[in-house]
Coordinates of N, CA, C and O in Angstrom, one line a residue:
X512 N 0.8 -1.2 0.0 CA 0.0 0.0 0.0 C 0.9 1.3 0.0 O 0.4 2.4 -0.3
X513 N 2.3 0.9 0.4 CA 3.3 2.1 0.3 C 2.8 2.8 -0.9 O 2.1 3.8 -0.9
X514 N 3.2 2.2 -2.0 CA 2.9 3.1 -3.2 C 1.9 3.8 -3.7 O 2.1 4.8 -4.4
X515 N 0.3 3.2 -3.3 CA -0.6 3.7 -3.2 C -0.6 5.4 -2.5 O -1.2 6.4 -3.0
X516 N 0.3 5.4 -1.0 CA 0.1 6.2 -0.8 C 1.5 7.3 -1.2 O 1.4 8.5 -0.9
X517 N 2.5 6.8 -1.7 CA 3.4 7.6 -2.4 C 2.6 8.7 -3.8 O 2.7 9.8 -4.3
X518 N 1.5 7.4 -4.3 CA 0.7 8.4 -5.4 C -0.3 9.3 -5.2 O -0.8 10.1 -5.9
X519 N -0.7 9.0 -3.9 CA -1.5 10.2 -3.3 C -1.3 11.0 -3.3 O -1.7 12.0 -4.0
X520 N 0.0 10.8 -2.1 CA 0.7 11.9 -1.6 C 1.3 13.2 -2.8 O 1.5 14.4 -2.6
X521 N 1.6 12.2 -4.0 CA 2.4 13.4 -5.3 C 0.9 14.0 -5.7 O 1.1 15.2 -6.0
X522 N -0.2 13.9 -5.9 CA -1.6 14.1 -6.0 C -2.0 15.3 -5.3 O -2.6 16.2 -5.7
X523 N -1.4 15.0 -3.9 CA -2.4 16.4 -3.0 C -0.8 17.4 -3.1 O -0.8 18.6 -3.4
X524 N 0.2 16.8 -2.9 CA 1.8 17.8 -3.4 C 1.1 19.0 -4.4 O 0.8 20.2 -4.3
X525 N 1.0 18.2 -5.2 CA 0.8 18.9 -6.7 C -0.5 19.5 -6.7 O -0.8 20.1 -7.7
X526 N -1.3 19.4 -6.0 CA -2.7 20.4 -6.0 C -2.4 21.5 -5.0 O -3.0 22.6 -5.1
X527 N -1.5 21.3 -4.2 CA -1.5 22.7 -2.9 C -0.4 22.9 -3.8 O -1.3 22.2 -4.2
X528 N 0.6 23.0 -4.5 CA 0.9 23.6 -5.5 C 0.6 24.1 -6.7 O 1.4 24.4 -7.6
X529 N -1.1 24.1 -6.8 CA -1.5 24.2 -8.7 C -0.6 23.6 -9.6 O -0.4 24.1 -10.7
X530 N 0.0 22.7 -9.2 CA 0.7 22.0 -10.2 C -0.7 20.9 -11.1 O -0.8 19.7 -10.8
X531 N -1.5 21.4 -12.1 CA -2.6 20.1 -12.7 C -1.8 19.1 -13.6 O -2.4 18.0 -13.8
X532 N -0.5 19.3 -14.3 CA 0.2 18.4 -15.1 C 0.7 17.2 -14.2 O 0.5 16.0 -14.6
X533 N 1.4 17.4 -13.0 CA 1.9 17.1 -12.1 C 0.4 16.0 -11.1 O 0.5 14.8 -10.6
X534 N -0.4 16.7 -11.1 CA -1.6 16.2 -10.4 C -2.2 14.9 -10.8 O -2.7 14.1 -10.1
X535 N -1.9 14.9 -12.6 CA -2.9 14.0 -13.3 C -1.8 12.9 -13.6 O -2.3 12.0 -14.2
X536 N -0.5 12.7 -13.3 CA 0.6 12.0 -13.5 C 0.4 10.4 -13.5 O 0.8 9.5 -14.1
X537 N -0.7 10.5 -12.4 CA -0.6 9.0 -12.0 C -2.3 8.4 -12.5 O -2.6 7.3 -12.1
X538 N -3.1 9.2 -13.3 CA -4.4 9.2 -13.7 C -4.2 8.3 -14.9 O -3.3 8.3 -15.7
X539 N -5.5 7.3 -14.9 CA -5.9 6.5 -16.2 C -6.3 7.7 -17.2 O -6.5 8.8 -16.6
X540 N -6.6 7.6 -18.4 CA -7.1 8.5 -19.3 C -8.5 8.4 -19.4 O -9.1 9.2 -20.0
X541 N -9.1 7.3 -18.8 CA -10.3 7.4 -18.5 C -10.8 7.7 -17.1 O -11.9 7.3 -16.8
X542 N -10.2 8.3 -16.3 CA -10.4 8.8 -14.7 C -12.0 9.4 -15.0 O -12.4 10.1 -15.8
X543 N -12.7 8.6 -13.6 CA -13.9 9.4 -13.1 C -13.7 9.9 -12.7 O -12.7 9.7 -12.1
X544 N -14.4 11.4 -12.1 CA -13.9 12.5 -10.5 C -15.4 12.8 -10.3 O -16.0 13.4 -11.2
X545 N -15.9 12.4 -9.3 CA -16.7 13.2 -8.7 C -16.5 13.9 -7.7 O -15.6 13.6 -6.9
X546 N -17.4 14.9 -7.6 CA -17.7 15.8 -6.2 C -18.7 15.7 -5.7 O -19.5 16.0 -6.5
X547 N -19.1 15.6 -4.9 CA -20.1 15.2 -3.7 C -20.0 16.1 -2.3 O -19.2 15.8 -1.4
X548 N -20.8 17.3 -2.3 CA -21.4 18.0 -1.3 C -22.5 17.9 -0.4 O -23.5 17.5 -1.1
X549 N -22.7 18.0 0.5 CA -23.7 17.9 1.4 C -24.4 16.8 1.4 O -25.4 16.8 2.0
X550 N -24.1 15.5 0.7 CA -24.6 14.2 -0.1 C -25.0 14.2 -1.1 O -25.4 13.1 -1.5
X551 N -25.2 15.6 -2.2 CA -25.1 15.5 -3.4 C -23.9 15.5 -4.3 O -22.8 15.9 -3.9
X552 N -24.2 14.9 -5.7 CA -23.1 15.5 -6.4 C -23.4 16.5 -7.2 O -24.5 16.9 -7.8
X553 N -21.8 17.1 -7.1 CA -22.4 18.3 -7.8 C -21.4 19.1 -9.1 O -21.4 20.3 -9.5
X554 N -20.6 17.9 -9.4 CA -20.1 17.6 -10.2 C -19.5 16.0 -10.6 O -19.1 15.0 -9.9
X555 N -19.6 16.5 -12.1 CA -18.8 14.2 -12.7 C -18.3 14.6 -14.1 O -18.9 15.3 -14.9
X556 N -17.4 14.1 -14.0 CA -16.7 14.4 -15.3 C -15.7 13.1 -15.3 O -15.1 12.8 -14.4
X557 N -15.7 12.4 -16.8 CA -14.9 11.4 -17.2 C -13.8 11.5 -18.4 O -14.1 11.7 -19.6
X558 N -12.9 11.4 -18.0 CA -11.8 11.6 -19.3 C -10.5 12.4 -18.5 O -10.7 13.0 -17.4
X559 N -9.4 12.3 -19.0 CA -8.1 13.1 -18.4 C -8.6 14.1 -18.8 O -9.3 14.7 -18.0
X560 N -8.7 14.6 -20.0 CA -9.0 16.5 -20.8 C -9.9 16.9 -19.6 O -9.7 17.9 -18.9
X561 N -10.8 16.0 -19.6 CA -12.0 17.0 -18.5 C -11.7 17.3 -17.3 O -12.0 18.4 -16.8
X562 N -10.9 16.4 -16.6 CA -10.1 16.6 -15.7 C -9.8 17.8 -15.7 O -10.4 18.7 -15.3
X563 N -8.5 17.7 -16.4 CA -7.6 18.8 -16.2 C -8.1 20.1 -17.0 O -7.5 21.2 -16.7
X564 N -9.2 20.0 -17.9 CA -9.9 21.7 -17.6 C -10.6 22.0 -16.8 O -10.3 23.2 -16.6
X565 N -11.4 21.6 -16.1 CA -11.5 21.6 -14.8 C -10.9 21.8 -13.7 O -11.0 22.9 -13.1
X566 N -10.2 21.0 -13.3 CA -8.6 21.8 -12.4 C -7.9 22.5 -12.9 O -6.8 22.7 -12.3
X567 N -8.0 23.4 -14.4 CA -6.8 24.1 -14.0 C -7.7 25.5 -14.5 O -7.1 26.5 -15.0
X568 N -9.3 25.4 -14.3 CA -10.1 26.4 -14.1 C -10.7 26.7 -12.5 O -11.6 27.4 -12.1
X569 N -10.2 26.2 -12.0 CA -10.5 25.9 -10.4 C -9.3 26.7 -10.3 O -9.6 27.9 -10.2
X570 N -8.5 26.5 -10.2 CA -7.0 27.1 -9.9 C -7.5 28.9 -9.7 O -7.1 29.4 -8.7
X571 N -8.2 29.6 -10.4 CA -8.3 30.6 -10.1 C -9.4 31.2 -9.2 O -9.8 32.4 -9.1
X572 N -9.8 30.0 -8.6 CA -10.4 30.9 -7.3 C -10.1 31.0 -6.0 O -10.7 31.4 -5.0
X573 N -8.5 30.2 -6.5 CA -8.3 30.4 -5.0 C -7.0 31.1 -4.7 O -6.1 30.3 -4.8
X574 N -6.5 32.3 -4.3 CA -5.0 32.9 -4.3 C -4.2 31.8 -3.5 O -3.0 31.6 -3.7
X575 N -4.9 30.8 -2.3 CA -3.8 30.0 -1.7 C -4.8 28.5 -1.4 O -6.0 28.5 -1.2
X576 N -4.1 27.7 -1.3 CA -5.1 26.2 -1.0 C -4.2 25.5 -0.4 O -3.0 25.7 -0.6
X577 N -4.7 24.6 0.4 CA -4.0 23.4 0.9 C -5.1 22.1 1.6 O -6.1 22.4 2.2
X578 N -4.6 20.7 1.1 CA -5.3 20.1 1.4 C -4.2 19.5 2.5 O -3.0 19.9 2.3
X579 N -4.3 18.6 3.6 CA -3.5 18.0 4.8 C -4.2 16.9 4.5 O -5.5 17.1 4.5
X580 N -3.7 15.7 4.4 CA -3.9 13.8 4.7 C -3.6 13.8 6.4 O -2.6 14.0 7.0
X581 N -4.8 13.5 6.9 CA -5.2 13.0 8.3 C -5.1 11.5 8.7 O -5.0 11.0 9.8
X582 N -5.2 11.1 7.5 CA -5.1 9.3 7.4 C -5.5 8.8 6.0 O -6.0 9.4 5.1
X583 N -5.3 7.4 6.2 CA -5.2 6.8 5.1 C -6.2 5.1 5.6 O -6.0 4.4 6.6
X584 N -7.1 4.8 4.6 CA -7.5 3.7 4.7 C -7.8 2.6 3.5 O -8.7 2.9 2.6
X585 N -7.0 1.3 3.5 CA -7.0 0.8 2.6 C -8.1 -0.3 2.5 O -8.1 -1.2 3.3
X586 N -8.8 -0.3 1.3 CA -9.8 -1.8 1.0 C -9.6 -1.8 -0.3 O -9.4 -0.9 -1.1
X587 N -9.6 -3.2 -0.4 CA -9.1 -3.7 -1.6 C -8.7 -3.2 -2.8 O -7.6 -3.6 -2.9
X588 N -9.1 -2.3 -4.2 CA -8.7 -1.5 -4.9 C -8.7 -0.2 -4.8 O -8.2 0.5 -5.7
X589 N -9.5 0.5 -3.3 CA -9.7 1.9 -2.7 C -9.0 2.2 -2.0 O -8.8 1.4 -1.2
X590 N -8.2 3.3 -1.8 CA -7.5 4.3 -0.3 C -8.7 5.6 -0.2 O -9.1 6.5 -1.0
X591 N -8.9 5.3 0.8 CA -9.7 6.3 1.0 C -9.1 7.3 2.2 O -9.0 6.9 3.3
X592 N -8.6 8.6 1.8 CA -7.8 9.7 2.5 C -9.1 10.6 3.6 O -10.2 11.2 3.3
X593 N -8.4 10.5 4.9 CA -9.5 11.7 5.9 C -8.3 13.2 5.4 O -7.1 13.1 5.3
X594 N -9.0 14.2 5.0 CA -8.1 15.5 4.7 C -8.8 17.0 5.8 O -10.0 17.3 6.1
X595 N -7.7 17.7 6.0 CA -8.0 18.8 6.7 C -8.1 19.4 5.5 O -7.7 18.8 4.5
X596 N -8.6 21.2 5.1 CA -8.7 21.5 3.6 C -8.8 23.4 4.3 O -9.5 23.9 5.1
X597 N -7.6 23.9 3.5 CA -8.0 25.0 4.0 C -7.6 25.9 2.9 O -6.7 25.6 2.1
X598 N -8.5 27.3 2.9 CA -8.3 28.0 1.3 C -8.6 29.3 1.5 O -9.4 29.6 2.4
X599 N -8.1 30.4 0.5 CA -8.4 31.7 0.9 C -8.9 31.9 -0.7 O -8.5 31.1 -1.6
X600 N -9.6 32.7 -1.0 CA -10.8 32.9 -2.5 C -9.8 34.0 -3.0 O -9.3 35.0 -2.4
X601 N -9.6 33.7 -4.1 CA -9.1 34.7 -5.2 C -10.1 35.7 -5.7 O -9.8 36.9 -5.9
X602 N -11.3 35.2 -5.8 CA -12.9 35.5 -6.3 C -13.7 35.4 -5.5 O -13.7 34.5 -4.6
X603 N -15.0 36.4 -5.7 CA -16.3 36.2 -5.6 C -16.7 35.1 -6.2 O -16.2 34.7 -7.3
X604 N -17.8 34.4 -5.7 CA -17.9 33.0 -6.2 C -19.4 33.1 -6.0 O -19.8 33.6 -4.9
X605 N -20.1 32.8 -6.7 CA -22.2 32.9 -6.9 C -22.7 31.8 -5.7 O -23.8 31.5 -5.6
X606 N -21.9 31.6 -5.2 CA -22.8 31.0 -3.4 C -22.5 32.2 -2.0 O -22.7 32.1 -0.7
X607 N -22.1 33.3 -2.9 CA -22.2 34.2 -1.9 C -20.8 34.7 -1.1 O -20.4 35.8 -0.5
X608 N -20.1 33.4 -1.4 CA -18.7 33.6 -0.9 C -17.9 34.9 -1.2 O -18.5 35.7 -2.0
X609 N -16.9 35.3 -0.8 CA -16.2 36.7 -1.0 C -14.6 36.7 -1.6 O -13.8 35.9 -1.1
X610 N -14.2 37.5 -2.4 CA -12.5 37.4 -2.1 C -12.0 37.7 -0.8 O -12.3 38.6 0.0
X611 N -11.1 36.8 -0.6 CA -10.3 36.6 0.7 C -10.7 36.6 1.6 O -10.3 37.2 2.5
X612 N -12.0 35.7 1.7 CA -12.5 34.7 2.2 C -11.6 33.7 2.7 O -10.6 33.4 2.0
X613 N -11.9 33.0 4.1 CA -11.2 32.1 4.3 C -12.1 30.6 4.4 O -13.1 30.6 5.1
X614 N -11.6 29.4 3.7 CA -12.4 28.0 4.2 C -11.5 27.1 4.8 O -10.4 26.7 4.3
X615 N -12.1 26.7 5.9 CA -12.0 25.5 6.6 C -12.8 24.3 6.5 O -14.0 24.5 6.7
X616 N -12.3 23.2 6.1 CA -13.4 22.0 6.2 C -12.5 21.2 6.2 O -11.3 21.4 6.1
X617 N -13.4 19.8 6.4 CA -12.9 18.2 6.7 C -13.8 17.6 5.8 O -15.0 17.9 5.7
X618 N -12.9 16.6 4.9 CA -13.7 15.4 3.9 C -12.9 14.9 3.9 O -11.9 15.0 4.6
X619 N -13.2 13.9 2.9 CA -12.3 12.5 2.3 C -12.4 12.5 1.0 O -13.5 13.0 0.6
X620 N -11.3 12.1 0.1 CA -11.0 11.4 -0.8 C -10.9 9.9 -0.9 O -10.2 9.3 -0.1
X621 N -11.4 9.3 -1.7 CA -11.8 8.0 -2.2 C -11.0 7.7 -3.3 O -11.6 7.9 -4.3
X622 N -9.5 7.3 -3.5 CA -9.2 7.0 -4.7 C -9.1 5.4 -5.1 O -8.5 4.5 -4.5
X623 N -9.8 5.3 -6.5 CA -10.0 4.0 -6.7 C -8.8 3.5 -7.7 O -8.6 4.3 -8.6
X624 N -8.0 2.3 -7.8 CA -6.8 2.2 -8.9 C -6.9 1.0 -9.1 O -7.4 0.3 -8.2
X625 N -6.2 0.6 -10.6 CA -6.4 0.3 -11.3 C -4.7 -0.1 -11.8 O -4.2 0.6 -12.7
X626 N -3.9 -1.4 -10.9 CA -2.6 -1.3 -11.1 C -2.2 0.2 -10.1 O -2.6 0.7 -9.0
X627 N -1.0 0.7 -11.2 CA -0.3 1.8 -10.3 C -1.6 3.4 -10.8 O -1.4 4.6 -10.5
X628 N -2.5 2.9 -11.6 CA -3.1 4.4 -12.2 C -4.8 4.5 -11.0 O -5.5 3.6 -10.7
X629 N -4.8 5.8 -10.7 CA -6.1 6.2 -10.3 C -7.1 6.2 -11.2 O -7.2 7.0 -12.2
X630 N -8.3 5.0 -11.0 CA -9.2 5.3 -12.3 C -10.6 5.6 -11.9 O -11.6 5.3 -12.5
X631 N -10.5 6.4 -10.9 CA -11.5 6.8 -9.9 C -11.1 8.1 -8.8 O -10.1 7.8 -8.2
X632 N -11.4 9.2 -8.5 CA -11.4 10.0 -7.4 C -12.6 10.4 -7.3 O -13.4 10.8 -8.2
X633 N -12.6 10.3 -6.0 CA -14.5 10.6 -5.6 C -14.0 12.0 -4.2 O -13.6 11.5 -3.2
X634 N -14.0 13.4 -4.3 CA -14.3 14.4 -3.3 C -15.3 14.3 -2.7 O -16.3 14.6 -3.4
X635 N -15.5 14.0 -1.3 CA -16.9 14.1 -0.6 C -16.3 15.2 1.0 O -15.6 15.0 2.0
X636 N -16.8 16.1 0.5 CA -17.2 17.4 2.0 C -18.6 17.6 2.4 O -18.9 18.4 3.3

């Protein structure tokens, strides 16, 4: 499971750095991502391209981000990561939010793989 979480870990590296080239390194080209809020989703997108337009249109709402791995839990082809997540807004955002705004929250990541490639990440806050 070392390696599992060596490719996490270059995953969340490369996101609290806006690094998205770096991020999708270890992604099948058919990666799912969902996002899942409040027990909805509220985004799904399948394909690397969608990915990474996606993340690297996200990139601009936030002037600083950081995600922290709290733990790690492994079942069978899943690691599912507990994350601390904290972020300050580049932008006004249509839920009301503000520039330089500050967020705090707690979720998990669910990454599902496929050999050494992620062919699954599920965000749930």
């Amino acid at each position: 499971m070392t390696n599992r979480e060596e490719i996490i870990r270059n995953y969340i590296d490369s996101y609290n750095q806006f690094d998205v080239d770096r991020m999708v390194h270890d992604f099948d080209e058919t990666i799912v991502f969902e996002n899942i809020s409040n027990g909805e989703t509220n985004l799904s997108l399948t394909g690397l391209q969608a990915f990474k337009e996606q993340a690297e249109q996200a990139k601009n709402y936030f002037s600083s981000r950081r995600q922290t791995i709290t733990s790690f839990n492994h079942q069978g082809n899943q690691t599912e990561i507990e994350i601390a997540y904290s972020a300050t807004l580049a932008t006004d955002l249509p839920n009301g939010l503000k520039k330089g705004e500050e967020l705090n929250l707690q979720g998990k990541s669910i990454f599902t793989f496929s050999g050494d490639k992620i062919i699954k990440l599920t965000d749930i806050s």
